[in-house]
PDB file of N, CA and C in Angstrom:
ATOM      1  N   MET A 197     -82.723 -42.111 -77.842  1.00 87.00           N
ATOM      2  CA  MET A 197     -82.312 -41.451 -76.433  1.00 87.00           C
ATOM      3  C   MET A 197     -82.565 -42.363 -75.373  1.00 87.00           C
ATOM      4  N   LEU A 198     -83.526 -43.317 -75.461  1.00 89.00           N
ATOM      5  CA  LEU A 198     -83.690 -44.250 -74.270  1.00 89.00           C
ATOM      6  C   LEU A 198     -82.518 -45.121 -74.288  1.00 89.00           C
ATOM      7  N   HIS A 199     -82.075 -45.540 -75.301  1.00 90.00           N
ATOM      8  CA  HIS A 199     -80.901 -46.398 -75.391  1.00 90.00           C
ATOM      9  C   HIS A 199     -79.715 -45.587 -74.781  1.00 90.00           C
ATOM     10  N   ALA A 200     -79.425 -44.394 -75.031  1.00 91.00           N
ATOM     11  CA  ALA A 200     -78.363 -43.774 -74.382  1.00 91.00           C
ATOM     12  C   ALA A 200     -78.557 -43.598 -72.963  1.00 91.00           C
ATOM     13  N   VAL A 201     -79.647 -43.484 -72.481  1.00 92.00           N
ATOM     14  CA  VAL A 201     -79.981 -43.404 -71.041  1.00 92.00           C
ATOM     15  C   VAL A 201     -79.623 -44.675 -70.407  1.00 92.00           C
ATOM     16  N   TRP A 202     -80.262 -45.727 -71.103  1.00 90.00           N
ATOM     17  CA  TRP A 202     -79.940 -47.221 -70.457  1.00 90.00           C
ATOM     18  C   TRP A 202     -78.389 -47.375 -70.336  1.00 90.00           C
ATOM     19  N   HIS A 203     -77.782 -47.112 -71.587  1.00 90.00           N
ATOM     20  CA  HIS A 203     -76.267 -47.357 -71.511  1.00 90.00           C
ATOM     21  C   HIS A 203     -75.516 -46.626 -70.275  1.00 90.00           C
ATOM     22  N   ARG A 204     -75.950 -45.506 -69.966  1.00 90.00           N
ATOM     23  CA  ARG A 204     -75.293 -44.826 -68.919  1.00 90.00           C
ATOM     24  C   ARG A 204     -75.621 -45.194 -67.446  1.00 90.00           C
ATOM     25  N   ARG A 205     -76.695 -45.998 -67.189  1.00 90.00           N
ATOM     26  CA  ARG A 205     -77.117 -46.511 -65.941  1.00 90.00           C
ATOM     27  C   ARG A 205     -76.106 -47.705 -65.482  1.00 90.00           C
ATOM     28  N   HIS A 206     -76.155 -47.783 -64.149  1.00 90.00           N
ATOM     29  CA  HIS A 206     -75.496 -48.981 -63.580  1.00 90.00           C
ATOM     30  C   HIS A 206     -76.439 -50.048 -63.607  1.00 90.00           C
ATOM     31  N   GLU A 207     -76.069 -51.211 -63.202  1.00 92.00           N
ATOM     32  CA  GLU A 207     -76.920 -52.432 -63.362  1.00 92.00           C
ATOM     33  C   GLU A 207     -78.328 -52.373 -62.706  1.00 92.00           C
ATOM     34  N   GLN A 208     -78.260 -51.809 -61.512  1.00 92.00           N
ATOM     35  CA  GLN A 208     -79.703 -51.716 -60.845  1.00 92.00           C
ATOM     36  C   GLN A 208     -80.503 -50.652 -61.668  1.00 92.00           C
ATOM     37  N   GLY A 209     -79.905 -49.575 -61.934  1.00 89.00           N
ATOM     38  CA  GLY A 209     -80.483 -48.606 -62.786  1.00 89.00           C
ATOM     39  C   GLY A 209     -81.044 -48.877 -63.968  1.00 89.00           C
ATOM     40  N   ARG A 210     -80.397 -49.889 -64.608  1.00 92.00           N
ATOM     41  CA  ARG A 210     -80.772 -50.489 -66.038  1.00 92.00           C
ATOM     42  C   ARG A 210     -82.050 -51.391 -65.779  1.00 92.00           C
ATOM     43  N   ALA A 211     -81.921 -52.170 -64.737  1.00 93.00           N
ATOM     44  CA  ALA A 211     -83.096 -52.970 -64.385  1.00 93.00           C
ATOM     45  C   ALA A 211     -84.362 -52.042 -64.079  1.00 93.00           C
ATOM     46  N   GLU A 212     -84.137 -51.057 -63.176  1.00 93.00           N
ATOM     47  CA  GLU A 212     -85.313 -50.160 -62.906  1.00 93.00           C
ATOM     48  C   GLU A 212     -85.837 -49.561 -64.248  1.00 93.00           C
ATOM     49  N   LEU A 213     -85.038 -49.118 -65.078  1.00 93.00           N
ATOM     50  CA  LEU A 213     -85.360 -48.445 -66.269  1.00 93.00           C
ATOM     51  C   LEU A 213     -86.169 -49.306 -67.111  1.00 93.00           C
ATOM     52  N   GLU A 214     -85.685 -50.502 -67.174  1.00 94.00           N
ATOM     53  CA  GLU A 214     -86.316 -51.666 -68.097  1.00 94.00           C
ATOM     54  C   GLU A 214     -87.678 -51.800 -67.623  1.00 94.00           C
ATOM     55  N   ALA A 215     -87.755 -52.239 -66.406  1.00 95.00           N
ATOM     56  CA  ALA A 215     -89.082 -52.322 -65.715  1.00 95.00           C
ATOM     57  C   ALA A 215     -89.943 -51.162 -66.038  1.00 95.00           C
ATOM     58  N   ALA A 216     -89.650 -50.069 -65.826  1.00 95.00           N
ATOM     59  CA  ALA A 216     -90.452 -48.747 -66.180  1.00 95.00           C
ATOM     60  C   ALA A 216     -90.936 -48.822 -67.564  1.00 95.00           C
ATOM     61  N   VAL A 217     -89.921 -49.083 -68.400  1.00 95.00           N
ATOM     62  CA  VAL A 217     -90.414 -49.029 -70.007  1.00 95.00           C
ATOM     63  C   VAL A 217     -91.299 -50.054 -70.165  1.00 95.00           C
ATOM     64  N   GLN A 218     -91.101 -51.229 -69.707  1.00 95.00           N
ATOM     65  CA  GLN A 218     -92.165 -52.365 -69.978  1.00 95.00           C
ATOM     66  C   GLN A 218     -93.326 -52.015 -69.365  1.00 95.00           C
ATOM     67  N   ASP A 219     -93.445 -51.430 -68.245  1.00 96.00           N
ATOM     68  CA  ASP A 219     -94.868 -51.240 -67.670  1.00 96.00           C
ATOM     69  C   ASP A 219     -95.504 -50.037 -68.572  1.00 96.00           C
ATOM     70  N   ALA A 220     -94.811 -48.993 -68.917  1.00 95.00           N
ATOM     71  CA  ALA A 220     -95.411 -47.915 -69.711  1.00 95.00           C
ATOM     72  C   ALA A 220     -95.881 -48.535 -71.152  1.00 95.00           C
ATOM     73  N   ALA A 221     -95.166 -49.453 -71.736  1.00 95.00           N
ATOM     74  CA  ALA A 221     -95.352 -50.208 -73.007  1.00 95.00           C
ATOM     75  C   ALA A 221     -96.479 -51.054 -72.874  1.00 95.00           C
ATOM     76  N   ASP A 222     -96.614 -51.721 -71.665  1.00 96.00           N
ATOM     77  CA  ASP A 222     -97.829 -52.638 -71.457  1.00 96.00           C
ATOM     78  C   ASP A 222     -99.064 -51.859 -71.496  1.00 96.00           C
ATOM     79  N   ASP A 223     -99.043 -50.724 -70.983  1.00 95.00           N
ATOM     80  CA  ASP A 223    -100.296 -49.999 -70.801  1.00 95.00           C
ATOM     81  C   ASP A 223     -99.986 -48.526 -71.004  1.00 95.00           C
ATOM     82  N   PRO A 224     -99.963 -47.855 -72.186  1.00 92.00           N
ATOM     83  CA  PRO A 224     -99.657 -46.665 -72.292  1.00 92.00           C
ATOM     84  C   PRO A 224    -100.722 -45.571 -71.615  1.00 92.00           C
ATOM     85  N   GLU A 225    -101.738 -46.100 -71.512  1.00 94.00           N
ATOM     86  CA  GLU A 225    -102.857 -45.154 -70.717  1.00 94.00           C
ATOM     87  C   GLU A 225    -102.729 -44.959 -69.258  1.00 94.00           C
ATOM     88  N   ASP A 226    -101.807 -45.920 -68.644  1.00 95.00           N
ATOM     89  CA  ASP A 226    -101.484 -45.880 -67.258  1.00 95.00           C
ATOM     90  C   ASP A 226    -100.697 -44.758 -66.846  1.00 95.00           C
ATOM     91  N   GLU A 227    -101.183 -43.668 -66.382  1.00 95.00           N
ATOM     92  CA  GLU A 227    -100.574 -42.535 -65.955  1.00 95.00           C
ATOM     93  C   GLU A 227     -99.364 -42.743 -65.024  1.00 95.00           C
ATOM     94  N   THR A 228     -99.638 -43.661 -64.062  1.00 96.00           N
ATOM     95  CA  THR A 228     -98.700 -44.054 -63.046  1.00 96.00           C
ATOM     96  C   THR A 228     -97.446 -44.675 -63.629  1.00 96.00           C
ATOM     97  N   ALA A 229     -97.807 -45.602 -64.561  1.00 95.00           N
ATOM     98  CA  ALA A 229     -96.594 -46.214 -65.370  1.00 95.00           C
ATOM     99  C   ALA A 229     -95.743 -45.152 -66.148  1.00 95.00           C
ATOM    100  N   VAL A 230     -96.497 -44.325 -66.804  1.00 95.00           N
ATOM    101  CA  VAL A 230     -95.830 -43.269 -67.560  1.00 95.00           C
ATOM    102  C   VAL A 230     -94.954 -42.212 -66.781  1.00 95.00           C
ATOM    103  N   ALA A 231     -95.584 -42.013 -65.671  1.00 96.00           N
ATOM    104  CA  ALA A 231     -94.844 -41.016 -64.717  1.00 96.00           C
ATOM    105  C   ALA A 231     -93.804 -41.640 -64.122  1.00 96.00           C
ATOM    106  N   ALA A 232     -93.808 -43.041 -63.881  1.00 95.00           N
ATOM    107  CA  ALA A 232     -92.557 -43.659 -63.340  1.00 95.00           C
ATOM    108  C   ALA A 232     -91.463 -43.655 -64.246  1.00 95.00           C
ATOM    109  N   LEU A 233     -91.817 -43.949 -65.534  1.00 95.00           N
ATOM    110  CA  LEU A 233     -90.711 -44.009 -66.704  1.00 95.00           C
ATOM    111  C   LEU A 233     -90.160 -42.508 -66.659  1.00 95.00           C
ATOM    112  N   CYS A 234     -91.017 -41.533 -66.715  1.00 95.00           N
ATOM    113  CA  CYS A 234     -90.590 -40.128 -66.651  1.00 95.00           C
ATOM    114  C   CYS A 234     -89.351 -39.920 -65.619  1.00 95.00           C
ATOM    115  N   GLN A 235     -89.883 -40.458 -64.336  1.00 95.00           N
ATOM    116  CA  GLN A 235     -89.007 -40.201 -63.271  1.00 95.00           C
ATOM    117  C   GLN A 235     -87.755 -40.795 -63.462  1.00 95.00           C
ATOM    118  N   GLN A 236     -87.501 -42.063 -63.925  1.00 93.00           N
ATOM    119  CA  GLN A 236     -86.408 -42.686 -64.149  1.00 93.00           C
ATOM    120  C   GLN A 236     -85.608 -41.975 -65.252  1.00 93.00           C
ATOM    121  N   ILE A 237     -86.208 -41.398 -66.206  1.00 93.00           N
ATOM    122  CA  ILE A 237     -85.411 -40.620 -67.153  1.00 93.00           C
ATOM    123  C   ILE A 237     -84.802 -39.287 -66.487  1.00 93.00           C
ATOM    124  N   LYS A 238     -85.739 -38.588 -65.787  1.00 94.00           N
ATOM    125  CA  LYS A 238     -85.308 -37.487 -64.978  1.00 94.00           C
ATOM    126  C   LYS A 238     -84.210 -37.690 -64.114  1.00 94.00           C
ATOM    127  N   ARG A 239     -84.450 -38.821 -63.313  1.00 91.00           N
ATOM    128  CA  ARG A 239     -83.267 -39.190 -62.431  1.00 91.00           C
ATOM    129  C   ARG A 239     -81.805 -39.344 -63.230  1.00 91.00           C
ATOM    130  N   ALA A 240     -81.906 -40.067 -64.264  1.00 92.00           N
ATOM    131  CA  ALA A 240     -80.844 -40.223 -65.041  1.00 92.00           C
ATOM    132  C   ALA A 240     -80.038 -39.037 -65.457  1.00 92.00           C
ATOM    133  N   LEU A 241     -80.929 -37.998 -66.112  1.00 93.00           N
ATOM    134  CA  LEU A 241     -80.477 -36.653 -66.452  1.00 93.00           C
ATOM    135  C   LEU A 241     -79.959 -35.833 -65.350  1.00 93.00           C
ATOM    136  N   LEU A 242     -80.519 -35.980 -64.245  1.00 93.00           N
ATOM    137  CA  LEU A 242     -80.033 -35.233 -63.107  1.00 93.00           C
ATOM    138  C   LEU A 242     -78.722 -35.659 -62.668  1.00 93.00           C
ATOM    139  N   GLU A 243     -78.582 -36.935 -62.496  1.00 92.00           N
ATOM    140  CA  GLU A 243     -77.349 -37.527 -62.075  1.00 92.00           C
ATOM    141  C   GLU A 243     -76.053 -37.461 -63.041  1.00 92.00           C
ATOM    142  N   ASP A 244     -76.340 -37.307 -64.418  1.00 93.00           N
ATOM    143  CA  ASP A 244     -75.254 -37.323 -65.505  1.00 93.00           C
ATOM    144  C   ASP A 244     -75.441 -36.039 -66.321  1.00 93.00           C
ATOM    145  N   GLU A 245     -74.489 -34.957 -66.103  1.00 94.00           N
ATOM    146  CA  GLU A 245     -74.642 -33.815 -66.992  1.00 94.00           C
ATOM    147  C   GLU A 245     -74.281 -34.076 -68.390  1.00 94.00           C
ATOM    148  N   GLU A 246     -73.269 -35.031 -68.526  1.00 94.00           N
ATOM    149  CA  GLU A 246     -72.723 -35.279 -69.879  1.00 94.00           C
ATOM    150  C   GLU A 246     -73.926 -35.867 -70.642  1.00 94.00           C
ATOM    151  N   LEU A 247     -74.650 -36.924 -70.024  1.00 94.00           N
ATOM    152  CA  LEU A 247     -75.821 -37.364 -70.743  1.00 94.00           C
ATOM    153  C   LEU A 247     -76.816 -36.282 -71.161  1.00 94.00           C
ATOM    154  N   LEU A 248     -76.955 -35.336 -70.264  1.00 94.00           N
ATOM    155  CA  LEU A 248     -77.881 -34.352 -70.447  1.00 94.00           C
ATOM    156  C   LEU A 248     -77.418 -33.539 -71.733  1.00 94.00           C
ATOM    157  N   ARG A 249     -76.320 -33.218 -71.758  1.00 93.00           N
ATOM    158  CA  ARG A 249     -75.696 -32.361 -72.930  1.00 93.00           C
ATOM    159  C   ARG A 249     -75.965 -33.124 -74.183  1.00 93.00           C
ATOM    160  N   GLU A 250     -75.371 -34.490 -74.126  1.00 92.00           N
ATOM    161  CA  GLU A 250     -75.520 -35.340 -75.254  1.00 92.00           C
ATOM    162  C   GLU A 250     -77.004 -35.435 -75.857  1.00 92.00           C
ATOM    163  N   LEU A 251     -77.939 -35.537 -75.062  1.00 92.00           N
ATOM    164  CA  LEU A 251     -79.433 -35.777 -75.393  1.00 92.00           C
ATOM    165  C   LEU A 251     -79.944 -34.351 -75.898  1.00 92.00           C
ATOM    166  N   SER A 252     -79.438 -33.132 -75.217  1.00 90.00           N
ATOM    167  CA  SER A 252     -79.963 -31.989 -75.591  1.00 90.00           C
ATOM    168  C   SER A 252     -79.428 -31.757 -77.051  1.00 90.00           C
ATOM    169  N   ALA A 253     -78.466 -32.057 -77.374  1.00 89.00           N
ATOM    170  CA  ALA A 253     -77.747 -31.949 -78.692  1.00 89.00           C
ATOM    171  C   ALA A 253     -78.513 -32.581 -79.857  1.00 89.00           C
ATOM    172  N   LEU A 254     -79.205 -33.645 -79.342  1.00 86.00           N
ATOM    173  CA  LEU A 254     -80.075 -34.369 -80.472  1.00 86.00           C
ATOM    174  C   LEU A 254     -81.499 -33.677 -80.692  1.00 86.00           C
ATOM    175  N   LEU A 255     -81.807 -32.728 -79.808  1.00 82.00           N
ATOM    176  CA  LEU A 255     -83.291 -32.186 -79.876  1.00 82.00           C
ATOM    177  C   LEU A 255     -83.123 -30.966 -80.848  1.00 82.00           C
ATOM    178  N   PRO A 256     -84.146 -30.541 -81.558  1.00 76.00           N
ATOM    179  CA  PRO A 256     -84.135 -29.486 -82.482  1.00 76.00           C
ATOM    180  C   PRO A 256     -83.935 -28.121 -81.584  1.00 76.00           C
ATOM    181  N   THR A 257     -83.383 -27.192 -82.109  1.00 76.00           N
ATOM    182  CA  THR A 257     -83.173 -26.089 -81.440  1.00 76.00           C
ATOM    183  C   THR A 257     -84.393 -25.120 -81.562  1.00 76.00           C
ATOM    184  N   GLY A 258     -85.156 -25.172 -82.539  1.00 70.00           N
ATOM    185  CA  GLY A 258     -86.272 -24.415 -82.669  1.00 70.00           C
ATOM    186  C   GLY A 258     -85.750 -22.861 -83.088  1.00 70.00           C
ATOM    187  N   SER A 259     -84.677 -22.726 -83.530  1.00 69.00           N
ATOM    188  CA  SER A 259     -84.251 -21.410 -83.984  1.00 69.00           C
ATOM    189  C   SER A 259     -84.539 -21.080 -85.450  1.00 69.00           C
ATOM    190  N   GLY A 260     -84.981 -22.159 -86.161  1.00 73.00           N
ATOM    191  CA  GLY A 260     -85.040 -22.166 -87.666  1.00 73.00           C
ATOM    192  C   GLY A 260     -86.593 -21.236 -87.941  1.00 73.00           C
ATOM    193  N   PRO A 261     -86.685 -20.745 -89.117  1.00 79.00           N
ATOM    194  CA  PRO A 261     -87.868 -20.188 -89.396  1.00 79.00           C
ATOM    195  C   PRO A 261     -89.037 -21.246 -89.650  1.00 79.00           C
ATOM    196  N   VAL A 262     -90.261 -20.787 -89.426  1.00 79.00           N
ATOM    197  CA  VAL A 262     -91.303 -21.673 -89.546  1.00 79.00           C
ATOM    198  C   VAL A 262     -92.168 -21.015 -90.625  1.00 79.00           C
ATOM    199  N   THR A 263     -92.621 -22.028 -91.572  1.00 85.00           N
ATOM    200  CA  THR A 263     -93.327 -21.572 -92.711  1.00 85.00           C
ATOM    201  C   THR A 263     -94.721 -22.536 -92.668  1.00 85.00           C
ATOM    202  N   VAL A 264     -95.789 -21.833 -92.643  1.00 85.00           N
ATOM    203  CA  VAL A 264     -97.167 -22.351 -92.497  1.00 85.00           C
ATOM    204  C   VAL A 264     -97.959 -21.890 -93.630  1.00 85.00           C
ATOM    205  N   THR A 265     -98.461 -22.919 -94.415  1.00 90.00           N
ATOM    206  CA  THR A 265     -99.326 -22.431 -95.564  1.00 90.00           C
ATOM    207  C   THR A 265    -100.755 -23.159 -95.471  1.00 90.00           C
ATOM    208  N   ALA A 266    -101.679 -22.311 -95.886  1.00 88.00           N
ATOM    209  CA  ALA A 266    -102.938 -22.795 -95.926  1.00 88.00           C
ATOM    210  C   ALA A 266    -103.461 -22.616 -97.563  1.00 88.00           C
ATOM    211  N   SER A 267    -104.009 -23.538 -97.960  1.00 88.00           N
ATOM    212  CA  SER A 267    -104.458 -23.394 -99.528  1.00 88.00           C
ATOM    213  C   SER A 267    -105.785 -24.132 -99.601  1.00 88.00           C
ATOM    214  N   GLY A 268    -106.701 -23.289-100.268  1.00 85.00           N
ATOM    215  CA  GLY A 268    -108.116 -23.878-100.525  1.00 85.00           C
ATOM    216  C   GLY A 268    -109.130 -23.444 -99.624  1.00 85.00           C
ATOM    217  N   GLU A 269    -110.264 -23.740 -99.957  1.00 83.00           N
ATOM    218  CA  GLU A 269    -111.482 -23.068 -99.419  1.00 83.00           C
ATOM    219  C   GLU A 269    -111.454 -23.637 -98.016  1.00 83.00           C
ATOM    220  N   ARG A 270    -111.727 -22.772 -97.064  1.00 80.00           N
ATOM    221  CA  ARG A 270    -111.800 -22.879 -95.691  1.00 80.00           C
ATOM    222  C   ARG A 270    -110.499 -23.797 -95.045  1.00 80.00           C
ATOM    223  N   ALA A 271    -109.427 -23.478 -95.787  1.00 85.00           N
ATOM    224  CA  ALA A 271    -108.171 -23.923 -95.251  1.00 85.00           C
ATOM    225  C   ALA A 271    -107.671 -23.350 -93.964  1.00 85.00           C
ATOM    226  N   ILE A 272    -107.135 -24.139 -93.184  1.00 86.00           N
ATOM    227  CA  ILE A 272    -106.649 -23.579 -91.792  1.00 86.00           C
ATOM    228  C   ILE A 272    -105.164 -23.873 -91.692  1.00 86.00           C
ATOM    229  N   ALA A 273    -104.255 -22.779 -91.340  1.00 86.00           N
ATOM    230  CA  ALA A 273    -102.776 -23.302 -90.938  1.00 86.00           C
ATOM    231  C   ALA A 273    -102.515 -22.447 -89.758  1.00 86.00           C
ATOM    232  N   ALA A 274    -101.657 -23.080 -88.976  1.00 83.00           N
ATOM    233  CA  ALA A 274    -101.136 -22.621 -87.770  1.00 83.00           C
ATOM    234  C   ALA A 274     -99.953 -23.239 -87.241  1.00 83.00           C
ATOM    235  N   GLN A 275     -98.901 -22.673 -86.502  1.00 79.00           N
ATOM    236  CA  GLN A 275     -97.916 -23.282 -86.005  1.00 79.00           C
ATOM    237  C   GLN A 275     -98.393 -24.231 -84.824  1.00 79.00           C
ATOM    238  N   THR A 276     -99.314 -23.707 -84.045  1.00 81.00           N
ATOM    239  CA  THR A 276    -100.018 -24.337 -83.007  1.00 81.00           C
ATOM    240  C   THR A 276    -101.433 -24.100 -83.062  1.00 81.00           C
ATOM    241  N   ILE A 277    -102.121 -25.005 -83.028  1.00 79.00           N
ATOM    242  CA  ILE A 277    -103.491 -24.912 -82.972  1.00 79.00           C
ATOM    243  C   ILE A 277    -104.446 -25.899 -81.955  1.00 79.00           C
ATOM    244  N   THR A 278    -105.326 -25.291 -81.462  1.00 78.00           N
ATOM    245  CA  THR A 278    -106.231 -26.201 -80.572  1.00 78.00           C
ATOM    246  C   THR A 278    -107.418 -26.703 -81.178  1.00 78.00           C
ATOM    247  N   THR A 279    -108.358 -25.880 -81.541  1.00 78.00           N
ATOM    248  CA  THR A 279    -109.677 -26.080 -82.143  1.00 78.00           C
ATOM    249  C   THR A 279    -109.798 -25.194 -83.258  1.00 78.00           C
ATOM    250  N   ALA A 280    -110.258 -25.941 -84.386  1.00 79.00           N
ATOM    251  CA  ALA A 280    -110.484 -25.132 -85.729  1.00 79.00           C
ATOM    252  C   ALA A 280    -111.874 -25.888 -86.236  1.00 79.00           C
ATOM    253  N   ILE A 281    -112.798 -24.893 -86.696  1.00 78.00           N
ATOM    254  CA  ILE A 281    -113.929 -25.379 -87.186  1.00 78.00           C
ATOM    255  C   ILE A 281    -114.038 -24.598 -88.525  1.00 78.00           C
ATOM    256  N   THR A 282    -114.337 -25.390 -89.495  1.00 77.00           N
ATOM    257  CA  THR A 282    -114.508 -24.703 -90.923  1.00 77.00           C
ATOM    258  C   THR A 282    -115.843 -25.077 -91.490  1.00 77.00           C
ATOM    259  N   GLY A 283    -116.663 -25.752 -91.032  1.00 75.00           N
ATOM    260  CA  GLY A 283    -117.942 -26.216 -91.517  1.00 75.00           C
ATOM    261  C   GLY A 283    -119.037 -25.317 -91.257  1.00 75.00           C
ATOM    262  N   ASP A 284    -120.208 -25.346 -91.927  1.00 80.00           N
ATOM    263  CA  ASP A 284    -121.392 -24.570 -91.779  1.00 80.00           C
ATOM    264  C   ASP A 284    -122.115 -25.206 -90.718  1.00 80.00           C
ATOM    265  N   ASN A 285    -122.838 -24.333 -90.005  1.00 80.00           N
ATOM    266  CA  ASN A 285    -123.799 -24.731 -88.983  1.00 80.00           C
ATOM    267  C   ASN A 285    -123.085 -25.786 -87.782  1.00 80.00           C
ATOM    268  N   ALA A 286    -121.904 -25.541 -87.503  1.00 79.00           N
ATOM    269  CA  ALA A 286    -121.130 -26.387 -86.614  1.00 79.00           C
ATOM    270  C   ALA A 286    -121.691 -26.119 -85.117  1.00 79.00           C
ATOM    271  N   THR A 287    -121.838 -27.145 -84.439  1.00 78.00           N
ATOM    272  CA  THR A 287    -122.145 -27.086 -82.998  1.00 78.00           C
ATOM    273  C   THR A 287    -120.999 -27.458 -82.078  1.00 78.00           C
ATOM    274  N   ILE A 288    -120.798 -26.728 -81.217  1.00 76.00           N
ATOM    275  CA  ILE A 288    -119.590 -26.957 -80.180  1.00 76.00           C
ATOM    276  C   ILE A 288    -120.181 -27.153 -78.990  1.00 76.00           C
ATOM    277  N   GLN A 289    -119.853 -28.311 -78.374  1.00 74.00           N
ATOM    278  CA  GLN A 289    -120.237 -28.892 -77.096  1.00 74.00           C
ATOM    279  C   GLN A 289    -119.012 -29.061 -76.178  1.00 74.00           C
ATOM    280  N   PRO A 290    -119.250 -28.405 -74.968  1.00 69.00           N
ATOM    281  CA  PRO A 290    -117.960 -28.630 -73.907  1.00 69.00           C
ATOM    282  C   PRO A 290    -117.933 -30.086 -73.634  1.00 69.00           C
TER     283      PRO A 290
END
């Protein structure tokens, strides 16, 4: 997907995107660098409707059935889950 975005940008846009990718790759915990990369991608999608359609077609539609199976003692199954505790005498601390 990033490759498709890069190919659609003009020379300056490519340089800006490359710098944003490099910054985010150098320090993935740097929220500012990650946000700058997101902004570059967002700008590209807003400026190019064809690119938006192309990338949207690559994403799963989510329209298919979901099967979740849990098997075994204290097994947990969910499509989306945040916290699950299955042990005895568990202590939860905020």
